[in-house]
Coordinates of C-alpha atoms in Angstrom, one line a residue:
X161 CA -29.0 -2.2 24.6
X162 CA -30.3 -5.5 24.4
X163 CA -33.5 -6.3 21.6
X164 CA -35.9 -8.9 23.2
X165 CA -39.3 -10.6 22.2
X166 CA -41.6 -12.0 24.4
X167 CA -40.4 -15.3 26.4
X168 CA -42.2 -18.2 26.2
X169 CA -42.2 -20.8 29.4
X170 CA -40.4 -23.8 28.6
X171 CA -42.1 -26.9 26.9
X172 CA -44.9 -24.1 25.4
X173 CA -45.6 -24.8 21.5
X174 CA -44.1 -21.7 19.9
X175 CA -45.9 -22.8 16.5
X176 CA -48.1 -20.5 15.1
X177 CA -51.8 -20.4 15.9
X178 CA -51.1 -22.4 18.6
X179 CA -52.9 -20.9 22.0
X180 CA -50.8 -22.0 25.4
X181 CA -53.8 -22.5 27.2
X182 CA -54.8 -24.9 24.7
X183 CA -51.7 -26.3 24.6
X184 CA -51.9 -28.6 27.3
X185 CA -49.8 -27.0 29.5
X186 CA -51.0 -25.0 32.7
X187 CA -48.0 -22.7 32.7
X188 CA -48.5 -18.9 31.9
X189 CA -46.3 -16.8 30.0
X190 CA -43.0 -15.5 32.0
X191 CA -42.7 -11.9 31.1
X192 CA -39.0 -10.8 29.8
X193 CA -38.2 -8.7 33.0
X194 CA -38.9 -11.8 35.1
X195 CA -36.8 -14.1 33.0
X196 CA -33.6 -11.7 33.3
X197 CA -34.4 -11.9 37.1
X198 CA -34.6 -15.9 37.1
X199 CA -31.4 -15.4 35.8
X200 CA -30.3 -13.5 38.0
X201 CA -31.5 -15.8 41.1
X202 CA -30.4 -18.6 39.1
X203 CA -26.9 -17.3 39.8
X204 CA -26.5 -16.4 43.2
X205 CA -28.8 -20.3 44.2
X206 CA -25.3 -21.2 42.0
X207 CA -23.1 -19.7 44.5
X208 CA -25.6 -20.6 47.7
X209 CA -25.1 -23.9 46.3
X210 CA -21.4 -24.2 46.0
X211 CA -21.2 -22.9 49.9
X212 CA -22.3 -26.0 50.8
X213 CA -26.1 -23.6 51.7
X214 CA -29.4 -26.1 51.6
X215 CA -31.9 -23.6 52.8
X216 CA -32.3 -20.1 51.8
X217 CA -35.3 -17.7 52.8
X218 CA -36.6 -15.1 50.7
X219 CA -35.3 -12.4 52.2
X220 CA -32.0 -13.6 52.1
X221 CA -32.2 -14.6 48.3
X222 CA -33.7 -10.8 47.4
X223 CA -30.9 -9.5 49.1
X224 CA -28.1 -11.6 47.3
X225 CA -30.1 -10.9 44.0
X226 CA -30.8 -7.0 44.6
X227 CA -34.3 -7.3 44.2
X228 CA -37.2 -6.9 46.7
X229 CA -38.6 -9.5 48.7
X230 CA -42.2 -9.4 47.5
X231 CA -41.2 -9.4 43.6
X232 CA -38.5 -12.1 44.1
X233 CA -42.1 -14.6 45.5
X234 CA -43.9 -12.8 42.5
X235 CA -41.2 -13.8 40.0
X236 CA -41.0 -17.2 41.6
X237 CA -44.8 -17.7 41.8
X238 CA -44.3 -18.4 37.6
X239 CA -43.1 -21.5 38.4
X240 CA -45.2 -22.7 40.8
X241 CA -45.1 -23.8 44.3
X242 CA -41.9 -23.0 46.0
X243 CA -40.4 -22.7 49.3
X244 CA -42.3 -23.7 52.9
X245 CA -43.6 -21.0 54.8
X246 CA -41.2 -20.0 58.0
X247 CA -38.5 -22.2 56.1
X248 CA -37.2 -21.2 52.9
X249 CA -36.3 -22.5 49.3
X250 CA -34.5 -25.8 48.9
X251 CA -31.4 -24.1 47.0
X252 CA -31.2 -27.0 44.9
X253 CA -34.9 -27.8 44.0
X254 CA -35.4 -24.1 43.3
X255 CA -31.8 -24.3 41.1
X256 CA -33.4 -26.9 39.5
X257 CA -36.5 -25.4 38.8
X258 CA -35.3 -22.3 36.9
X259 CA -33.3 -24.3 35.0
X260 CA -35.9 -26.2 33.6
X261 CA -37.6 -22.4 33.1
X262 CA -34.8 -21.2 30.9
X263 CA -34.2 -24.3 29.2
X264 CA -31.0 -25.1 30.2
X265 CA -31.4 -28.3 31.2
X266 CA -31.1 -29.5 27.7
X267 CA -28.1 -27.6 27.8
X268 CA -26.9 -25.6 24.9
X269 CA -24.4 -25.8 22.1
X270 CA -22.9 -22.5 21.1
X271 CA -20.8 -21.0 18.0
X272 CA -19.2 -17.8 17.6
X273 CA -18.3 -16.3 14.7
X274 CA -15.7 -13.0 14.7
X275 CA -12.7 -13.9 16.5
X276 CA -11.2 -10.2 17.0
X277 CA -10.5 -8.7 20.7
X278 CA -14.5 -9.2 21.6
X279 CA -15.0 -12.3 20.2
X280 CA -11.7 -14.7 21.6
X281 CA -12.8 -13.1 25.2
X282 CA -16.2 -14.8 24.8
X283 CA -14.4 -18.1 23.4
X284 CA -12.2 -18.2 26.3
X285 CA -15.0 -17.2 28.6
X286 CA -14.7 -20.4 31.7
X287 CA -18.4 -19.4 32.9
X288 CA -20.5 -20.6 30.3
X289 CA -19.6 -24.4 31.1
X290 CA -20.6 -23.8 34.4
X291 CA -24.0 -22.5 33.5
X292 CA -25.0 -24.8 30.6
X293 CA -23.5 -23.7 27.9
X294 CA -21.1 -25.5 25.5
X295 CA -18.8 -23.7 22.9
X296 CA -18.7 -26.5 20.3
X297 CA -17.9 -23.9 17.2
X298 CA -15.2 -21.1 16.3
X299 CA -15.4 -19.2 12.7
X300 CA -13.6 -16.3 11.1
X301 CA -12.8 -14.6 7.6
X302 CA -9.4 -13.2 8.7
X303 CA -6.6 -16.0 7.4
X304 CA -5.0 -14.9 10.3
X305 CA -7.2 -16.0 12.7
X306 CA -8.0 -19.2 10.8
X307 CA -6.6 -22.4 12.0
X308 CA -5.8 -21.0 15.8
X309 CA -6.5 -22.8 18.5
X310 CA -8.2 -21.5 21.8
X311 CA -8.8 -23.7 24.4
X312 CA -9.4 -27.0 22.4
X313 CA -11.2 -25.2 19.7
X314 CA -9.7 -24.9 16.3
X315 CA -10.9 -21.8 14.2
X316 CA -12.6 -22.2 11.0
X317 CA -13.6 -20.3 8.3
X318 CA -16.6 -18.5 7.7
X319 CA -17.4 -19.9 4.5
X320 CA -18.2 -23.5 6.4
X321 CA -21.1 -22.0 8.7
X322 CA -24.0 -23.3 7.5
X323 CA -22.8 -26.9 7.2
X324 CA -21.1 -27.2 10.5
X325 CA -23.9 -25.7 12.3
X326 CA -25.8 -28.8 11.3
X327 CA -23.2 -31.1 11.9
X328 CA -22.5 -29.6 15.3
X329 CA -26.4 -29.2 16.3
X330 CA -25.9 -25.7 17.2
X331 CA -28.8 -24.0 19.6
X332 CA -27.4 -20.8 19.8
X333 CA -25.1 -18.2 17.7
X334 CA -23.2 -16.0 18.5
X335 CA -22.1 -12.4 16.2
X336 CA -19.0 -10.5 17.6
X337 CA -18.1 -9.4 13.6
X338 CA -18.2 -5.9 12.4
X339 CA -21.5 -4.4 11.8
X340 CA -20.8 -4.8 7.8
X341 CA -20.5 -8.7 8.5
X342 CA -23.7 -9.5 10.8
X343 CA -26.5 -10.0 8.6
X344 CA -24.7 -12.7 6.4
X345 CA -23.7 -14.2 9.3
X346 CA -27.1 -14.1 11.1
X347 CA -28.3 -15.7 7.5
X348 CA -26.0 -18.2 7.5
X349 CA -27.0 -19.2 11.4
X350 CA -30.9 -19.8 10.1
X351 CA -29.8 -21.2 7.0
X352 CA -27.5 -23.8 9.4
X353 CA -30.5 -24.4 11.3
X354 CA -29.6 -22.3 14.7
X355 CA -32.8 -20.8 16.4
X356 CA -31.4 -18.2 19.1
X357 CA -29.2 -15.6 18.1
X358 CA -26.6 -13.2 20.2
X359 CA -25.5 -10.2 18.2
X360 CA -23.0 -7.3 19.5
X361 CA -23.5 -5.9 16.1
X362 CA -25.9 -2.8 16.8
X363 CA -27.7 -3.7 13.4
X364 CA -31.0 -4.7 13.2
X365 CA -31.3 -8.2 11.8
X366 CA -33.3 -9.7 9.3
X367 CA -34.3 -13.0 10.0
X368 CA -37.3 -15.0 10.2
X369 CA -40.2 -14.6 13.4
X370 CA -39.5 -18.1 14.8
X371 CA -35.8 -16.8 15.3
X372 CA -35.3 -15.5 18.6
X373 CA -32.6 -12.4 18.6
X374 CA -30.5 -10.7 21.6
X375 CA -28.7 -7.8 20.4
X376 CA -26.4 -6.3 23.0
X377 CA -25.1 -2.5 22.4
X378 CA -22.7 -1.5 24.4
X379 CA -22.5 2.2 24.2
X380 CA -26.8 2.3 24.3
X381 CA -26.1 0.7 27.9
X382 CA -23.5 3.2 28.7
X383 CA -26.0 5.8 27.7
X384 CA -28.7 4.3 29.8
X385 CA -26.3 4.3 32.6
X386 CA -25.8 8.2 31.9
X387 CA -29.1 8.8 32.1
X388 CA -30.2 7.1 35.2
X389 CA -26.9 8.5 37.2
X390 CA -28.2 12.2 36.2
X391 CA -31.3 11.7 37.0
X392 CA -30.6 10.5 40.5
X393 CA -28.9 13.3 40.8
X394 CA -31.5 15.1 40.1
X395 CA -33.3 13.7 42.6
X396 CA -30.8 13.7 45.2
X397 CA -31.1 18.0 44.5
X398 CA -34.4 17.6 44.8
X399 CA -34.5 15.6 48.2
X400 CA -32.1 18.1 49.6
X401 CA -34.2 21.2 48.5
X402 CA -37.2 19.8 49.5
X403 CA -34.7 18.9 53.6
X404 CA -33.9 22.8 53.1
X405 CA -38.1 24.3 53.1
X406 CA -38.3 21.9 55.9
X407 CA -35.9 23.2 57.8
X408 CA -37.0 26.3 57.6
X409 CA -40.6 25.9 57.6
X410 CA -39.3 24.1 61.2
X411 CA -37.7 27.4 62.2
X412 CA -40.2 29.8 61.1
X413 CA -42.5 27.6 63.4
X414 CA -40.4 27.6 66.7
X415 CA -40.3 31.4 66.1
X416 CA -44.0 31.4 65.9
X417 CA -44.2 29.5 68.9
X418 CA -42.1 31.3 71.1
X419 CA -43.1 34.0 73.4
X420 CA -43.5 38.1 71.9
X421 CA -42.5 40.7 73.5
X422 CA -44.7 43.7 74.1
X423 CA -47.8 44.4 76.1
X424 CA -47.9 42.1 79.6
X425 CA -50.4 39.2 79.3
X426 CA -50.6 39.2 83.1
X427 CA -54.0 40.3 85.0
X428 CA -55.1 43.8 84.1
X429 CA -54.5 46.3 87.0
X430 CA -57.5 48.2 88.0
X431 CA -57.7 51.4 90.5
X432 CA -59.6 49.6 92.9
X433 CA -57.2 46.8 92.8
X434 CA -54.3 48.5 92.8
X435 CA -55.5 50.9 95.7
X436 CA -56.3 47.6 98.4
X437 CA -52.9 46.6 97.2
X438 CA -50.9 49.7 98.5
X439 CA -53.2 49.7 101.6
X440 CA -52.4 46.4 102.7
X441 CA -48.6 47.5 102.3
X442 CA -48.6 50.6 103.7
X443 CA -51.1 50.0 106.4
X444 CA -52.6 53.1 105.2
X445 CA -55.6 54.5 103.2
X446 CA -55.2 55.3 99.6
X447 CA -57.4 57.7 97.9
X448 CA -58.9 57.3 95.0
X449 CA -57.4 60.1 93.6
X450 CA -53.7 58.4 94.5
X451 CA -54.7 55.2 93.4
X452 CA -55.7 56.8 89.7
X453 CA -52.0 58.5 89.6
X454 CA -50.4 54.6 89.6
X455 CA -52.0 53.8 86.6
X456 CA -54.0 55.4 83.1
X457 CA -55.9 53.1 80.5
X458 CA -55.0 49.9 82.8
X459 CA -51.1 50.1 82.3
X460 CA -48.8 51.1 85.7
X461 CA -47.3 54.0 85.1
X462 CA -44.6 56.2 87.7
X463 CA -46.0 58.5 89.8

């Protein structure tokens, strides 16, 4: 589970009391779900980008980033005018663009602290180079993890935090220690200056408003998963009951429909009628009284 608060659009005041339409700025406020999707796009215009692609259209783009069409111009309409009608997004304007959204073209420097299984993964992590990112700072309590060396980066102790998140001008921390060890590291990051925190610890942290905080919960995703697998299966019973009534609500009709057996619809057969008929066969006259024997409340019957 990840625990957001609102974004703010790049180059907004964040200060308190301060009002962004007063601010000077004409930009509106990017709502959380649309950031994780600039992300998103931000990605693939990555990949578009490294193929060598100039022009992308929006349907193309949606497709690539799982989204809808008309919500990927709704998301992109936050950052003002993009694309040319009939022709597309300039993949590297519109790169450009969210980049400036998410802040990352001041790029970011990054520590982690909690250098167990979790935490060397994210330190030897190649991707967030690519996307802005710099890990300038490695920390641990173990003495056993002290003093290693991953990728360039030297691990150091805990205890020096504070201090060399200054020195290091830190943007961002990141928690991967137990859940025991998180809020004296999360104090430590604000104390050291840092602003943005990560946290896979699932405790809530205490730290001040101006501090932004991502806490990622694994198992809370997994159960999130759980949940929207059964109830699209749910759904997928309900979509074939619903195939089944049809069905036979379609059968029951074609039945309806078909002719019944019984009673002849054809023209009702009167004496009279039925007397010029033999007549003209026989050559002969037919008496009433011979016609009546063919037939008895309008039905032929045998002589």
């Amino acid at each position: 589970m990840t625990e957001e608060r609102p974004a703010m659009p790049a180059g907004v005041d964040r200060s308190p009391g301060v009002d962004p339409a007063r601010s000077g700025t004409a930009e509106r406020v990017i709502p959380q779900a649309t950031v994780t999707r600039l992300a998103t796009y931000l990605r693939v215009l990555g990949i578009l980008a490294d193929d060598g692609v100039l022009i992308v259209s929006s349907e193309e783009l949606a497709t690539a980033a799982g989204v809808g069409s008309a919500k990927l111009r709704k998301d992109l309409s936050f950052l003002g005018p993009n694309g040319v009608r009939g022709v597309g997004y300039d993949v590297l304007r519109l790169r450009a663009k969210i980049e400036t959204a998410l802040g990352l073209d001041r790029g970011h420097k990054v520590v982690l602290v909690g250098i167990g299984n979790l935490g060397e993964a994210l330190a030897r992590y190649g991707g967030f180079g690519r996307r802005g990112f710099s890990m300038v700072g490695l920390f641990d309590r173990n003495p056993e993890r002290v003093g290693l060396d991953i990728d360039g980066l030297r691990v150091q102790h805990v205890d020096q935090l504070e201090t060399k998140c200054r020195e290091l001008e830190a943007t961002i921390g990141v928690i991967a220690t137990p859940d025991d060890s998180a809020q004296d590291v999360a104090s430590a990051f604000v104390a050291g200056g840092v602003q943005s925190i990560l946290s896979f610890s699932p405790v809530t942290l205490d730290v001040p408003g101006a501090v932004e905080v991502r806490r990622v919960d694994l198992a809370v995703e997994m159960q999130v998963l759980s949940f929207n697998s059964s109830r699209n299966d749910a759904s997928t019973s309900r979509e074939d009951a619903t195939t089944s009534r049809e069905d036979a609500t379609t059968r029951t009709a074609t039945l309806s429909a078909a002719p019944r057996l019984g009673r002849s619809r054809g023209p009702r057969v009167t004496p009279g009628s039925l007397a010029s008929t033999a007549q003209s066969a026989l050559g002969t006259p037919v008496s009433s009284s011979a016609s009546s024997s063919f037939t008895q409340n309008g039905s032929v019957i045998t002589p």
